[in-house]
Each structure stands twice: as structure tokens, then as C-alpha cells.
Amino acid sequence: MGRGGVIVDPGDMAAYLREPRDAFFGRAPCIVKPRSAREVASVLALCNEAGVGVVPQGGNTGLVGGQTPDDSGAQIVLSLQKLDKIREVDPASDTMTVEAGVILANVQAAAEAAGRYFPLSLGAEGSCTIGGNLATNAGGVHVIAYGATRDLALGLEVALADGRLLSGLSKLRKDNTGYDLAHLFIGSEGTLGIITAATLKLFPLPRSRATAFVGLADPHAALSLLTLAKARAGSALVAFELIPRIGVDFTTRHIAGVRDPLAGAHGWYVLMELASPAESGVEELLTDLLGEAMEQGIAEDAALAATLEQRAGLWKLRETLPEAQKPEGASIKHDVSVPLESIPAFLEEASARVIAHAPGARPTPFGHMGDGNIHYNISQPEGADRAAFLARREEINEIVHGLVTKYAGSVSAEHGVGVLKRDLLRRVKDPVALELMRAIKSALDPKGILNPGKLL
Ligand SMILES: Cc1cc2nc3c(=O)[nH]c(=O)nc-3n(C[C@H](O)[C@H](O)[C@H](O)COP(=O)(O)OP(=O)(O)OC[C@H]3O[C@@H](n4cnc5c(N)ncnc54)[C@H](O)[C@@H]3O)c2cc1C
């Protein structure tokens, strides 16, 4: 591995053995940091022979414990940080080929430097890697217009458990030659192979944006606004985020510089954004759309961002919501999705049942409503004992996940399964689907060295 390729000093290893929120810890004999796809493949060949578990790690921002080794001290961490090259940007094909360890913000910047747009965007974009995004099929705020990471990848290069390298860096948008192997690895959380590079889709760079913060009575109104916005704006609708009143209270109370953009209080809010490659037009479109929403009694009030600073302020309110929950005490979190039409019923039922079960608990559901994805967070009752509230986590999870199943939703909309939801997956996933997943795992990784104990 060369100099600096293997870390064994406990102090230097520490940052790789815990994730930044301190929710997951592990031990490892060493951290390996290969510099090329070939080196990744060689490490896997050796580990396969020796039967040593390998935990792939990108930016270490995952929220379900997938990138952390277990506490046996027997698994090694393979960091992709040194695979950080942009191999090619091809504006004519609207593609770029990047190594797995490139930070997402650098992928976006390289696309922009070539006059193109890579739309994946999430709170951790300054530190997460494109390899981690692919391995978790990350979502973020623009899925409504561009899809999740899965929809943004054309081909992958992957190091397999036995040390072979799958060279699938295709730029093709049409290729019907059998199974789409890239999609097998996307969302597999490092359990089937280690992604070393990817060819990604690029889009026209938006040259105009319009952003609004809309006050509404309830999630039914938010759903009506979403339906109207899609009908009027089509693919120009690039973000549609739901925020409850309590979320505005928390952020204005705890985050410096966040202000309530509207004069009066409303039950719910939507942060929506339109974007277009055209120089102008979206602001007018958004103004007309909101006018129509007011006329129809869907929206109660709205504020349009007039400057870049105002736009940043609106997004800050949305992005800092999880941080603003911290000073309010413990919270129990769920990353779920349900079909769009069921969102209002799901939210009403979940809140009623959670509060009946844990009186005083403060549901704070927010997130990517345009994708049916709600971060169903619940803050503890005001002034209550933190540990006593967290002790009820399992019962509250049962309520929320039970409703997700009732409404034909998913218990992991975008963060993946990792170790956090592994046991839950066994209970909620179709048994035939689980059997197929296990069959694929044993075909590609018969010795079970790739991210052992995660996902399955
Ligand atoms: C503030 C914040 C906001 C976030 N917002 C979102 C959001 O909006 N949407 C969303 O989907 N997620 C979000 N996340 C979660 C996280 O950022 C994503 O899961 C991200 O895709 C992980 O990338 P990473 O490079 O940090 O991967 P890591 O955390 O290092 O790893 C995540 C998983 O991928 C595997 N892995 C990593 N690299 C590879 C590789 N090259 N090959 C194979 N397997 C690999 C790991 O083993 C692990 O199972 C957020 C996290 C934070 C902290």
C-alpha cells in the first residue's frame, strides 16, 4: 500500500472508527487507504483469502452505522478518500466520470466549471463522497426533479470481493444487453462490492431560480399545492420541502440569523423552488402559481426570496431544523416514505397515536414532501427526562413503522439500512425479496467479507 496507505496508530484511527454524531463506534486493526481502483481490488483479494471483513468508508456521514466496523476489532476499514480524481468531464455527452472518494461538492463544482449541472444536493455535501452517495442511493432536496443518485448514474467501476474489477464506466443512455449490474451495487451499502468510480449524468446549468416560503393550514393544503405546482411548473419544480410550525419555532429560537419569513403564524409551511436554464421566467411562473394557490384557498400567505441572501435564509431555516431540535432535548427519528396521496392521513394518524402514547411528545415531521419522504422526528416533552423519553424509542418506532406499513410506505426512504434498521428490515420486507437479496449477496460475496453485519 505504500507510505500512509495503512494507518495503525490508535489516535490516527479514531476518526474512522466513530461517526460524527457519536451514534456508532467500532474497533479495527487498521485503516487502509488505497490510491487506485487496482489497489482496492488487491486489498479485497487478500482479505477474501484471509477471511477478513472489510468496511468501506467514504465521507463517514452516513446516518445508519453502515460505515463503522463492529466492536470485534477484526474488520478493517477501507477508506476511499484517496480515490479523489475527476477523471473526465464530457459536456457533449453530458457525462462526467469521477472516482468514488470525490467529495460531492467537488463533483458539483467540476460540473459547473464545464457549464453543466450535477443536481444531487444534501446537507452533508461538503463532506460526503459520491461513492457513499451511490452506495446509499442518497436522495437530498432535488429528487422531485432529477431523481435519486440511482437516476444520476450511467455506469460504475466496482472492485469485487474476490479482487476482480468490474469495468462498467458506460456513458450510454441506451444499453439493453441484459441485467443492469450498476443498479445492483447502487444502494447496496458496500455489501456487494466497493465502488471505485462512476460515470454520472449532467444537466443544463440552471440560470434562474425562484424560491418561496408558503404558509398553509395543514398537510392536505400542502398536497394540493404540490399537485398544482407540478401541473403548472412541471420539471421546473426542483424542491418542495414540508416544515411544521414547531420547526419554525425551533429554528427561530435556536439558530442565529434565522427569522420567520411570514408575518403571521401558520400550521404548516412549504419551501418550494423553481429553476430553469432560461435567463428569466421562473419568478413570474412562481408568482402566478402562488396567486392561483391563494385564490383557490390552498395557500394562506407566501414570501418570495427577492435576493440570494433571502434565498439562503429560507434554505437555512430548512437545513438547520435537525440542529435546532437538539436544544429541545432528545428526539426519536424516522426516515420514511409513503405514497403522496397518503401523506396527510399518515401525518395526522402518526401524531395522534404518538401523542396518545407519550403525552407531551412533540412530533416535528419535515422533509422532502415532493418525494413522499418525511423525516418523522419527535422531540421529547418539554422539560421531561431525556432518558425516560428515549427508553420509549422501541414502542414509538412500532407505532410509526406500523403506520408506514399500513400506508404501503418504506421504513428507509433515503438513509439506508446499515445496522440501525437491519433487524427492522427482516420484519417488514417481503420474505421473497429478502431471499433474493441473500442469494445475490452469497453469489457476489460467498465468504461474506464485504461490510459484514450491515443491511442483511
Ligand atoms: C447533515 C447531514 C445531512 C444529510 N442529508 C441527507 C439527505 O438529504 N439525503 C440522504 O440520502 N442522505 C443524507 N445524509 C446521509 C449521508 O450524507 C448520505 O448517506 C451520504 O450518501 C453518505 O456518503 P458518505 O461518503 O459519507 O458515506 P459513508 O458514510 O462513509 O458510508 C455510507 C455507506 O456507504 C458505504 N460506502 C461508502 N463508500 C462506498 C464505496 N465507495 N463503495 C461501496 N460502499 C461504500 C459504507 O460502507 C456505508 O455503508 C445526511 C447526513 C448528514 C450528516
mmCIF file of N, CA, C and O in Angstrom, residues 7 10 174 212:
data_model
loop_
_atom_site.group_PDB
_atom_site.id
_atom_site.type_symbol
_atom_site.label_atom_id
_atom_site.label_comp_id
_atom_site.label_asym_id
_atom_site.label_seq_id
_atom_site.Cartn_x
_atom_site.Cartn_y
_atom_site.Cartn_z
ATOM 1 N N ILE A 7 -3.071 2.837 8.208
ATOM 2 C CA ILE A 7 -2.989 3.558 9.487
ATOM 3 C C ILE A 7 -3.196 2.549 10.614
ATOM 4 O O ILE A 7 -4.185 1.802 10.605
ATOM 5 N N PRO A 10 -3.540 4.298 17.045
ATOM 6 C CA PRO A 10 -4.908 4.429 17.579
ATOM 7 C C PRO A 10 -5.444 5.860 17.482
ATOM 8 O O PRO A 10 -6.617 6.066 17.160
ATOM 9 N N LYS A 174 -28.632 4.277 -23.574
ATOM 10 C CA LYS A 174 -29.384 3.124 -24.080
ATOM 11 C C LYS A 174 -28.429 1.945 -24.179
ATOM 12 O O LYS A 174 -27.421 2.015 -24.900
ATOM 13 N N ALA A 212 -39.778 30.277 -2.712
ATOM 14 C CA ALA A 212 -40.837 30.866 -1.883
ATOM 15 C C ALA A 212 -41.038 30.058 -0.617
ATOM 16 O O ALA A 212 -40.788 28.852 -0.588
#
